[in-house]
C-alpha positions as YAML, in Angstrom:
chain: A
units: angstrom
residues:
- id: 1
  name: MET
  ca: [-42.67, 33.35, 34.59]
- id: 2
  name: MET
  ca: [-41.71, 35.40, 37.64]
- id: 3
  name: THR
  ca: [-39.84, 32.51, 39.28]
- id: 4
  name: GLY
  ca: [-37.61, 31.96, 36.26]
- id: 5
  name: GLU
  ca: [-36.90, 35.67, 35.97]
- id: 6
  name: CYS
  ca: [-35.91, 35.94, 39.64]
- id: 7
  name: LYS
  ca: [-33.51, 33.04, 39.26]
- id: 8
  name: ARG
  ca: [-31.98, 34.56, 36.11]
- id: 9
  name: LEU
  ca: [-31.62, 37.93, 37.83]
- id: 10
  name: ALA
  ca: [-29.92, 36.24, 40.80]
- id: 11
  name: ALA
  ca: [-27.44, 34.49, 38.49]
- id: 12
  name: ALA
  ca: [-26.71, 37.82, 36.76]
- id: 13
  name: THR
  ca: [-26.31, 39.57, 40.12]
- id: 14
  name: LEU
  ca: [-23.82, 36.97, 41.36]
- id: 15
  name: ARG
  ca: [-21.79, 36.94, 38.15]
- id: 16
  name: GLY
  ca: [-18.25, 37.75, 39.23]
- id: 17
  name: LYS
  ca: [-19.36, 37.67, 42.89]
- id: 18
  name: TRP
  ca: [-19.85, 33.96, 43.46]
- id: 19
  name: HIS
  ca: [-16.71, 33.72, 45.58]
- id: 20
  name: PHE
  ca: [-17.86, 36.64, 47.71]
- id: 21
  name: GLY
  ca: [-21.28, 35.03, 48.20]
- id: 22
  name: ALA
  ca: [-19.71, 31.68, 49.06]
- id: 23
  name: GLY
  ca: [-17.26, 33.33, 51.46]
- id: 24
  name: VAL
  ca: [-19.99, 35.26, 53.25]
- id: 25
  name: THR
  ca: [-22.11, 32.11, 53.54]
- id: 26
  name: PHE
  ca: [-19.16, 30.13, 54.90]
- id: 27
  name: LEU
  ca: [-18.43, 32.88, 57.44]
- id: 28
  name: SER
  ca: [-22.05, 33.08, 58.59]
- id: 29
  name: GLN
  ca: [-22.30, 29.29, 58.90]
- id: 30
  name: LEU
  ca: [-19.03, 29.18, 60.82]
- id: 31
  name: ILE
  ca: [-20.26, 31.85, 63.25]
- id: 32
  name: LEU
  ca: [-23.55, 30.02, 63.70]
- id: 33
  name: SER
  ca: [-21.75, 26.72, 64.35]
- id: 34
  name: ILE
  ca: [-19.33, 28.25, 66.85]
- id: 35
  name: GLY
  ca: [-22.14, 30.15, 68.55]
- id: 36
  name: SER
  ca: [-24.31, 27.05, 68.76]
- id: 37
  name: GLY
  ca: [-21.43, 25.04, 70.19]
- id: 38
  name: ALA
  ca: [-20.60, 27.74, 72.72]
- id: 39
  name: LEU
  ca: [-24.23, 27.80, 73.87]
- id: 40
  name: TYR
  ca: [-24.54, 24.01, 73.93]
- id: 41
  name: LEU
  ca: [-21.58, 23.46, 76.25]
- id: 42
  name: PRO
  ca: [-23.04, 25.28, 79.31]
- id: 43
  name: PHE
  ca: [-26.39, 23.62, 78.59]
- id: 44
  name: MET
  ca: [-24.81, 20.17, 78.73]
- id: 45
  name: ILE
  ca: [-22.91, 21.00, 81.93]
- id: 46
  name: ALA
  ca: [-26.08, 22.32, 83.58]
- id: 47
  name: ALA
  ca: [-28.11, 19.36, 82.29]
- id: 48
  name: LEU
  ca: [-25.60, 16.84, 83.70]
- id: 49
  name: TYR
  ca: [-25.77, 18.61, 87.05]
- id: 50
  name: ALA
  ca: [-29.59, 18.60, 86.89]
- id: 51
  name: VAL
  ca: [-29.59, 14.80, 86.53]
- id: 52
  name: HIS
  ca: [-28.84, 14.57, 90.22]
- id: 53
  name: THR
  ca: [-31.82, 16.74, 91.24]
- id: 54
  name: PHE
  ca: [-35.26, 15.41, 92.13]
- id: 55
  name: LEU
  ca: [-36.81, 17.52, 89.35]
- id: 56
  name: GLU
  ca: [-34.55, 16.06, 86.69]
- id: 57
  name: GLU
  ca: [-36.95, 16.00, 83.71]
- id: 58
  name: VAL
  ca: [-38.48, 19.40, 84.45]
- id: 59
  name: THR
  ca: [-35.10, 21.05, 84.98]
- id: 60
  name: VAL
  ca: [-33.52, 19.56, 81.86]
- id: 61
  name: GLY
  ca: [-36.60, 20.49, 79.83]
- id: 62
  name: LEU
  ca: [-36.43, 24.08, 81.10]
- id: 63
  name: LEU
  ca: [-32.72, 24.33, 80.38]
- id: 64
  name: TYR
  ca: [-33.24, 22.96, 76.87]
- id: 65
  name: GLY
  ca: [-35.99, 25.51, 76.26]
- id: 66
  name: ILE
  ca: [-33.61, 28.31, 77.31]
- id: 67
  name: TYR
  ca: [-30.90, 26.88, 75.05]
- id: 68
  name: VAL
  ca: [-33.27, 26.76, 72.03]
- id: 69
  name: ALA
  ca: [-34.51, 30.32, 72.70]
- id: 70
  name: VAL
  ca: [-31.00, 31.78, 72.99]
- id: 71
  name: SER
  ca: [-29.85, 29.86, 69.89]
- id: 72
  name: LEU
  ca: [-32.85, 31.19, 67.95]
- id: 73
  name: ILE
  ca: [-32.03, 34.74, 69.03]
- id: 74
  name: PHE
  ca: [-28.35, 34.45, 68.02]
- id: 75
  name: SER
  ca: [-29.09, 32.79, 64.67]
- id: 76
  name: GLY
  ca: [-31.88, 35.31, 63.97]
- id: 77
  name: ILE
  ca: [-29.45, 38.22, 64.29]
- id: 78
  name: ILE
  ca: [-26.88, 36.65, 61.97]
- id: 79
  name: ILE
  ca: [-29.47, 35.55, 59.39]
- id: 80
  name: MET
  ca: [-31.05, 39.03, 59.31]
- id: 81
  name: GLY
  ca: [-27.62, 40.47, 58.53]
- id: 82
  name: ARG
  ca: [-27.18, 37.90, 55.77]
- id: 83
  name: ARG
  ca: [-30.60, 38.72, 54.30]
- id: 84
  name: LYS
  ca: [-29.73, 42.41, 54.25]
- id: 85
  name: LEU
  ca: [-26.43, 41.67, 52.53]
- id: 86
  name: PHE
  ca: [-28.06, 39.69, 49.71]
- id: 87
  name: LEU
  ca: [-30.86, 42.24, 49.35]
- id: 88
  name: CYS
  ca: [-28.27, 45.00, 48.89]
- id: 89
  name: LEU
  ca: [-26.47, 42.74, 46.43]
- id: 90
  name: ALA
  ca: [-29.72, 42.25, 44.46]
- id: 91
  name: ARG
  ca: [-30.06, 46.04, 44.31]
- id: 92
  name: GLN
  ca: [-26.55, 46.31, 42.91]
- id: 93
  name: GLU
  ca: [-25.47, 48.28, 45.97]
- id: 94
  name: PRO
  ca: [-21.88, 48.09, 47.26]
- id: 95
  name: VAL
  ca: [-21.65, 45.45, 49.99]
- id: 96
  name: THR
  ca: [-19.02, 44.15, 52.37]
- id: 97
  name: ALA
  ca: [-18.98, 41.19, 54.75]
- id: 98
  name: ASP
  ca: [-19.49, 43.68, 57.61]
- id: 99
  name: LEU
  ca: [-23.22, 43.67, 56.80]
- id: 100
  name: LEU
  ca: [-23.42, 40.22, 58.39]
- id: 101
  name: PHE
  ca: [-23.01, 41.94, 61.76]
- id: 102
  name: ASP
  ca: [-25.31, 44.88, 61.00]
- id: 103
  name: TYR
  ca: [-27.99, 43.73, 63.44]
- id: 104
  name: PHE
  ca: [-25.48, 43.68, 66.28]
- id: 105
  name: GLY
  ca: [-25.15, 47.43, 65.76]
- id: 106
  name: SER
  ca: [-27.80, 48.52, 68.25]
- id: 107
  name: TRP
  ca: [-30.07, 47.08, 70.92]
- id: 108
  name: ARG
  ca: [-33.15, 47.99, 68.86]
- id: 109
  name: LYS
  ca: [-31.88, 46.09, 65.81]
- id: 110
  name: MET
  ca: [-30.98, 43.07, 67.92]
- id: 111
  name: MET
  ca: [-34.44, 43.01, 69.49]
- id: 112
  name: GLN
  ca: [-36.08, 43.40, 66.08]
- id: 113
  name: ALA
  ca: [-34.11, 40.45, 64.66]
- id: 114
  name: CYS
  ca: [-34.98, 38.37, 67.73]
- id: 115
  name: LYS
  ca: [-38.69, 39.16, 67.42]
- id: 116
  name: ILE
  ca: [-38.70, 38.27, 63.72]
- id: 117
  name: ALA
  ca: [-37.08, 34.90, 64.39]
- id: 118
  name: PHE
  ca: [-39.39, 34.19, 67.32]
- id: 119
  name: PHE
  ca: [-42.75, 35.21, 65.87]
- id: 120
  name: ILE
  ca: [-42.23, 33.64, 62.43]
- id: 121
  name: SER
  ca: [-41.13, 30.37, 64.07]
- id: 122
  name: PHE
  ca: [-43.93, 30.54, 66.64]
- id: 123
  name: TYR
  ca: [-46.75, 31.29, 64.20]
- id: 124
  name: THR
  ca: [-45.50, 28.73, 61.68]
- id: 125
  name: PHE
  ca: [-45.32, 26.15, 64.48]
- id: 126
  name: LEU
  ca: [-48.90, 26.89, 65.57]
- id: 127
  name: TRP
  ca: [-50.20, 26.43, 62.03]
- id: 128
  name: SER
  ca: [-48.14, 23.26, 61.69]
- id: 129
  name: LEU
  ca: [-50.03, 21.80, 64.64]
- id: 130
  name: LEU
  ca: [-53.07, 21.63, 62.35]
- id: 131
  name: LEU
  ca: [-51.22, 19.96, 59.50]
- id: 132
  name: VAL
  ca: [-47.83, 20.26, 57.81]
- id: 133
  name: VAL
  ca: [-49.24, 21.97, 54.71]
- id: 134
  name: PRO
  ca: [-50.85, 24.94, 56.55]
- id: 135
  name: GLY
  ca: [-47.52, 25.48, 58.31]
- id: 136
  name: ILE
  ca: [-45.66, 25.57, 54.99]
- id: 137
  name: ILE
  ca: [-48.23, 27.96, 53.49]
- id: 138
  name: LYS
  ca: [-47.93, 30.31, 56.47]
- id: 139
  name: SER
  ca: [-44.14, 30.23, 56.26]
- id: 140
  name: PHE
  ca: [-44.48, 31.57, 52.70]
- id: 141
  name: SER
  ca: [-46.97, 34.20, 53.91]
- id: 142
  name: TYR
  ca: [-44.45, 35.51, 56.44]
- id: 143
  name: SER
  ca: [-41.40, 35.13, 54.18]
- id: 144
  name: MET
  ca: [-41.18, 38.80, 53.14]
- id: 145
  name: THR
  ca: [-41.21, 40.07, 56.75]
- id: 146
  name: PRO
  ca: [-37.41, 40.34, 57.13]
- id: 147
  name: PHE
  ca: [-37.06, 42.28, 53.86]
- id: 148
  name: ILE
  ca: [-39.91, 44.63, 54.81]
- id: 149
  name: LEU
  ca: [-38.23, 45.44, 58.13]
- id: 150
  name: ILE
  ca: [-34.87, 45.95, 56.43]
- id: 151
  name: ASP
  ca: [-36.48, 48.57, 54.18]
- id: 152
  name: HIS
  ca: [-38.77, 49.95, 56.90]
- id: 153
  name: PRO
  ca: [-37.10, 49.61, 60.30]
- id: 154
  name: GLU
  ca: [-39.70, 51.97, 61.73]
- id: 155
  name: TYR
  ca: [-42.39, 49.26, 61.41]
- id: 156
  name: THR
  ca: [-43.14, 46.91, 64.26]
- id: 157
  name: VAL
  ca: [-42.66, 43.20, 63.64]
- id: 158
  name: HIS
  ca: [-46.42, 42.60, 63.68]
- id: 159
  name: GLU
  ca: [-46.98, 45.39, 61.14]
- id: 160
  name: ALA
  ca: [-44.36, 43.79, 58.89]
- id: 161
  name: LEU
  ca: [-46.00, 40.37, 59.31]
- id: 162
  name: ASP
  ca: [-49.36, 41.82, 58.26]
- id: 163
  name: ILE
  ca: [-47.81, 43.56, 55.24]
- id: 164
  name: SER
  ca: [-46.02, 40.35, 54.27]
- id: 165
  name: ARG
  ca: [-49.31, 38.43, 54.37]
- id: 166
  name: GLU
  ca: [-50.95, 41.02, 52.13]
- id: 167
  name: MET
  ca: [-47.97, 41.17, 49.80]
- id: 168
  name: MET
  ca: [-47.91, 37.38, 49.37]
- id: 169
  name: LYS
  ca: [-51.61, 36.99, 48.55]
- id: 170
  name: GLY
  ca: [-51.69, 35.21, 45.21]
- id: 171
  name: TYR
  ca: [-47.91, 34.79, 45.19]
- id: 172
  name: LYS
  ca: [-47.27, 31.98, 47.67]
- id: 173
  name: TRP
  ca: [-47.48, 29.42, 44.87]
- id: 174
  name: GLN
  ca: [-44.96, 31.45, 42.84]
- id: 175
  name: LEU
  ca: [-42.50, 31.43, 45.74]
- id: 176
  name: PHE
  ca: [-43.04, 27.68, 46.17]
- id: 177
  name: LEU
  ca: [-42.21, 27.18, 42.49]
- id: 178
  name: LEU
  ca: [-39.11, 29.32, 42.89]
- id: 179
  name: CYS
  ca: [-37.96, 27.12, 45.77]
- id: 180
  name: LEU
  ca: [-38.79, 24.03, 43.72]
- id: 181
  name: ARG
  ca: [-36.43, 25.22, 40.99]
- id: 182
  name: PHE
  ca: [-33.57, 24.69, 43.43]
- id: 183
  name: PHE
  ca: [-34.42, 21.05, 44.16]
- id: 184
  name: GLY
  ca: [-31.50, 19.82, 42.05]
- id: 185
  name: TRP
  ca: [-29.18, 22.19, 43.89]
- id: 186
  name: LEU
  ca: [-30.44, 20.79, 47.18]
- id: 187
  name: LEU
  ca: [-29.53, 17.28, 46.01]
- id: 188
  name: LEU
  ca: [-26.09, 18.57, 45.06]
- id: 189
  name: THR
  ca: [-25.71, 19.98, 48.56]
- id: 190
  name: ILE
  ca: [-26.57, 16.59, 50.06]
- id: 191
  name: ILE
  ca: [-24.23, 14.72, 47.71]
- id: 192
  name: THR
  ca: [-21.32, 17.07, 48.54]
- id: 193
  name: PHE
  ca: [-22.01, 16.80, 52.30]
- id: 194
  name: GLY
  ca: [-22.99, 20.47, 52.51]
- id: 195
  name: ILE
  ca: [-20.03, 21.95, 50.64]
- id: 196
  name: ALA
  ca: [-22.21, 23.07, 47.71]
- id: 197
  name: SER
  ca: [-24.40, 25.02, 50.15]
- id: 198
  name: PHE
  ca: [-21.80, 27.80, 50.15]
- id: 199
  name: TRP
  ca: [-22.88, 28.54, 46.57]
- id: 200
  name: VAL
  ca: [-26.49, 27.38, 46.80]
- id: 201
  name: VAL
  ca: [-27.38, 29.65, 49.74]
- id: 202
  name: PRO
  ca: [-26.28, 32.86, 47.92]
- id: 203
  name: TYR
  ca: [-28.15, 31.73, 44.79]
- id: 204
  name: VAL
  ca: [-31.38, 31.04, 46.71]
- id: 205
  name: SER
  ca: [-31.06, 34.10, 48.95]
- id: 206
  name: THR
  ca: [-30.46, 36.47, 46.02]
- id: 207
  name: SER
  ca: [-33.35, 34.90, 44.07]
- id: 208
  name: VAL
  ca: [-35.75, 35.43, 47.00]
- id: 209
  name: ALA
  ca: [-34.43, 39.00, 47.38]
- id: 210
  name: HIS
  ca: [-35.28, 39.63, 43.72]
- id: 211
  name: PHE
  ca: [-38.70, 38.09, 44.33]
- id: 212
  name: TYR
  ca: [-39.28, 40.62, 47.12]
- id: 213
  name: LEU
  ca: [-38.09, 43.48, 44.90]
- id: 214
  name: ARG
  ca: [-40.53, 42.46, 42.17]
- id: 215
  name: LEU
  ca: [-43.41, 42.38, 44.66]
- id: 216
  name: SER
  ca: [-42.37, 45.78, 46.03]
- id: 217
  name: GLU
  ca: [-42.34, 47.24, 42.51]
- id: 218
  name: ARG
  ca: [-45.83, 45.80, 41.93]
- id: 219
  name: ASP
  ca: [-47.15, 47.38, 45.13]
- id: 220
  name: GLU
  ca: [-45.61, 50.74, 44.25]
- id: 221
  name: LEU
  ca: [-47.22, 50.65, 40.80]
- id: 222
  name: GLU
  ca: [-50.60, 49.80, 42.34]
- id: 223
  name: GLU
  ca: [-50.30, 52.71, 44.79]
- id: 224
  name: VAL
  ca: [-49.53, 55.08, 41.90]
- id: 225
  name: SER
  ca: [-52.48, 53.80, 39.85]
- id: 226
  name: TYR
  ca: [-54.86, 54.31, 42.79]
- id: 227
  name: SER
  ca: [-53.62, 57.81, 43.61]
...
């Protein structure tokens, strides 16, 4: 089964590199926590000041919306860097922790990472308004978008979203099963108060990266057969 193979490949990829994966995950989580805290402080100060205005609820709501948007942008940039790192790792390419900050390298990369985070969250949210299940299904449909843009930065975000939807046709259930295989690891993360996540995140991320690579190989073979 494809899901089992991706998980085995991820374990083989991380052999001898578990500490690196855990360290990178810890660093990224630390940056996200510090960044979130740094953004939350001015929001709280502004919100406390807004309490004394006659448009209290509207002002606080607007400020919170800005806080969520900026947080999403910041986390999107870091997470894109982390995805690229584990994709390179899955390809057996040399990697360093510097890749975490790759999407801070240029304005275009930053905007691309922001758009990915925004549109995937936005479209998934819209589908979730119907029911929870359609939202989950759509999140799987869009799941390959970051990898596609890492390999093809010349694509627009909407082009990558369309390609991801096509790529995932008939494979959403496979990705769901792959995620389900990590249910026990999720419980371990909860039991250890999040400490195990420093090893679980690299395992899951590398497995999904291998899943993308398998789908890419399938598409390349299909293109060759049609040519």
